[in-house]
């Protein structure tokens, strides 16, 4: 089957969304993602978690973004085929225009430190402490260099993912698609209607309820492993 290639549309064609309509709107903005597998994985997470729109920077003085290719589509598990993806050639101007409309522009950085330019001027907060109470643009940067200085300067807030241990130099950041999933989940889980802890269990099988797996044939056990009851029999218990 031959099909025409998918291309992002200008962001001006995106459905108009006013901050007063819904305070919990989330647009994902991607600056110069270059690896098609990363882009596909990010789109898959964005679609799964309920991002409203995706905006890419097609090109700027720092380089080009990955186009929408079959590799991206495959990595996205088909999400690219059903999402509306838009582009801008003036990412700084786009972010500033949305900020004037009342949107929060939240950039992303690795672990806070002196290597982050302008970090003393823009507040940095953990994604787990971020309160989503207004329409937000979440901006992810390039795999290697992160956000460009111009784009970071347009951000009102920088979100970061805090590590669980002391990290040696060179391991202070995550793959962009992994970071996107963590950041998006930390934000989207605040959305009204997102399954809460009390309701989440309704989507899972009751542990006491017999399952087809329990009634089905048992899988052969590895000869080097034994269950607790078998150990008891072996020990004379």
Coordinates of C-alpha atoms in Angstrom, one line a residue, residues 19-205:
X19 CA -6.8 29.5 29.3
X20 CA -10.2 30.3 30.6
X21 CA -11.8 27.3 28.9
X22 CA -10.0 24.6 30.9
X23 CA -7.1 25.2 33.4
X24 CA -5.8 21.7 32.8
X25 CA -4.6 21.9 29.2
X26 CA -1.3 20.5 28.4
X27 CA 0.7 21.0 25.2
X28 CA 4.0 19.2 24.6
X29 CA 6.6 21.3 22.8
X30 CA 9.7 19.5 21.4
X31 CA 12.8 21.4 20.5
X32 CA 15.1 19.7 18.0
X33 CA 14.6 16.0 18.9
X34 CA 16.7 14.3 16.3
X35 CA 16.5 10.5 17.0
X36 CA 13.4 9.1 15.3
X37 CA 13.0 6.4 18.0
X38 CA 13.1 8.9 20.7
X39 CA 10.5 11.0 18.9
X40 CA 8.2 8.0 18.4
X41 CA 8.5 7.0 22.0
X42 CA 7.7 10.5 23.2
X43 CA 4.6 10.6 20.9
X44 CA 3.5 7.3 22.2
X45 CA 3.6 8.4 25.8
X46 CA 2.0 11.8 25.0
X47 CA -0.9 10.1 23.3
X48 CA -1.3 7.5 26.1
X49 CA -1.3 10.0 28.9
X50 CA -3.6 12.5 27.3
X51 CA -1.5 15.4 26.0
X52 CA -3.8 17.8 24.1
X53 CA -1.4 19.0 21.4
X54 CA 2.2 18.4 20.3
X55 CA 4.3 21.2 18.8
X56 CA 7.7 20.6 17.2
X57 CA 10.3 23.2 16.2
X58 CA 10.9 22.3 12.6
X59 CA 14.2 24.3 12.4
X60 CA 16.0 27.1 14.1
X61 CA 19.6 28.5 14.3
X62 CA 20.6 25.4 16.4
X63 CA 19.5 22.8 13.9
X64 CA 16.6 20.8 12.5
X65 CA 14.1 18.4 14.2
X66 CA 13.5 14.8 13.1
X67 CA 10.8 14.6 10.5
X68 CA 7.8 12.3 10.8
X69 CA 9.1 9.1 9.2
X70 CA 8.1 5.5 9.1
X71 CA 10.6 4.8 11.9
X72 CA 9.0 7.4 14.1
X73 CA 5.6 5.9 13.4
X74 CA 6.8 2.4 14.2
X75 CA 8.4 3.6 17.5
X76 CA 5.2 5.4 18.4
X77 CA 3.3 2.1 17.9
X78 CA 1.0 4.0 15.5
X79 CA 0.3 7.0 17.8
X80 CA 1.8 9.3 15.2
X81 CA -0.9 8.2 12.7
X82 CA -3.8 9.4 15.0
X83 CA -2.3 12.5 16.6
X84 CA -2.4 16.0 15.3
X85 CA 1.2 17.3 15.3
X86 CA 2.0 20.9 14.6
X87 CA 5.2 22.8 14.0
X88 CA 6.7 26.3 14.4
X89 CA 9.8 27.8 12.8
X90 CA 9.9 30.5 15.6
X91 CA 9.7 28.6 18.8
X92 CA 10.8 31.6 20.9
X93 CA 8.0 33.7 19.5
X94 CA 5.5 30.9 19.9
X95 CA 6.3 30.4 23.6
X96 CA 6.2 34.2 24.3
X97 CA 2.9 34.5 22.5
X98 CA 1.3 31.7 24.6
X99 CA 2.8 33.2 27.8
X100 CA 1.0 36.5 27.0
X101 CA -2.2 34.5 26.6
X102 CA -1.8 33.2 30.2
X103 CA -0.1 29.9 29.5
X104 CA 2.6 28.6 31.8
X105 CA 5.8 27.8 29.9
X106 CA 7.6 25.1 31.8
X107 CA 11.0 24.0 30.5
X108 CA 12.9 20.9 31.5
X109 CA 16.5 20.4 32.8
X110 CA 18.6 17.7 34.3
X111 CA 19.8 17.8 37.9
X112 CA 20.2 21.4 39.0
X113 CA 23.8 22.6 39.0
X114 CA 26.1 25.4 37.9
X115 CA 26.2 23.9 34.4
X116 CA 22.6 25.0 33.7
X117 CA 22.8 28.5 32.2
X118 CA 20.5 31.0 33.8
X119 CA 19.4 28.5 36.5
X120 CA 19.6 31.2 39.1
X121 CA 17.1 33.4 37.3
X122 CA 14.4 30.8 36.5
X123 CA 13.0 28.7 39.4
X124 CA 13.6 25.0 39.2
X125 CA 11.2 22.6 40.9
X126 CA 10.9 18.8 41.1
X127 CA 8.2 17.4 38.8
X128 CA 6.7 15.7 41.8
X129 CA 6.1 19.1 43.5
X130 CA 4.6 20.8 40.4
X131 CA 1.0 22.0 40.8
X132 CA -0.9 21.9 37.5
X133 CA -3.4 24.7 38.0
X134 CA -3.2 26.6 34.7
X135 CA -2.7 25.7 31.0
X136 CA 0.8 24.6 30.5
X137 CA 3.4 24.2 27.7
X138 CA 5.9 21.5 28.7
X139 CA 9.1 22.0 26.6
X140 CA 11.6 19.2 26.1
X141 CA 15.0 19.9 24.5
X142 CA 17.5 18.2 22.3
X143 CA 18.9 14.8 23.3
X144 CA 22.4 16.0 23.7
X145 CA 22.3 19.7 24.6
X146 CA 18.8 20.1 26.1
X147 CA 17.0 23.4 25.7
X148 CA 18.7 26.1 23.7
X149 CA 19.5 29.3 25.7
X150 CA 16.9 31.3 23.8
X151 CA 14.1 28.8 24.5
X152 CA 15.2 28.4 28.2
X153 CA 15.1 32.1 28.6
X154 CA 11.4 32.0 27.4
X155 CA 10.5 29.6 30.2
X156 CA 8.9 30.8 33.4
X157 CA 9.7 27.6 35.3
X158 CA 12.1 24.6 34.9
X159 CA 11.0 21.1 35.9
X160 CA 13.5 18.5 36.8
X161 CA 13.5 14.8 37.8
X162 CA 15.4 14.2 41.0
X163 CA 17.6 11.1 41.1
X164 CA 17.4 8.5 43.8
X165 CA 21.1 8.5 44.5
X166 CA 24.3 10.4 44.0
X167 CA 25.3 10.2 40.4
X168 CA 28.8 10.4 38.9
X169 CA 29.5 13.0 36.2
X170 CA 27.9 12.1 32.9
X171 CA 24.9 10.3 34.4
X172 CA 22.9 13.2 35.7
X173 CA 20.2 13.0 33.0
X174 CA 17.8 10.5 31.5
X175 CA 17.0 9.6 27.9
X176 CA 14.6 12.2 26.6
X177 CA 11.8 9.7 25.9
X178 CA 12.1 8.2 29.4
X179 CA 12.1 11.7 31.0
X180 CA 9.1 12.6 28.9
X181 CA 7.1 9.7 30.3
X182 CA 8.0 10.5 33.9
X183 CA 7.3 14.2 33.5
X184 CA 4.0 13.7 31.6
X185 CA 2.7 11.2 34.1
X186 CA 3.6 13.4 37.1
X187 CA 1.5 16.2 35.4
X188 CA -1.3 14.3 33.8
X189 CA -2.0 12.3 37.0
X190 CA -3.3 15.6 38.4
X191 CA -6.0 15.8 35.7
X192 CA -9.6 15.6 36.9
X193 CA -11.0 12.2 36.0
X194 CA -7.6 10.5 36.1
X195 CA -7.9 7.3 38.1
X196 CA -7.3 8.0 41.8
X197 CA -5.8 5.6 44.2
X198 CA -9.2 4.6 45.5
X199 CA -10.6 3.9 42.1
X200 CA -7.4 2.5 40.5
X201 CA -8.1 -0.8 42.1
X202 CA -11.3 -1.1 40.2
X203 CA -9.4 -1.6 37.1
X204 CA -7.4 -4.5 38.6
X205 CA -8.5 -8.0 39.3

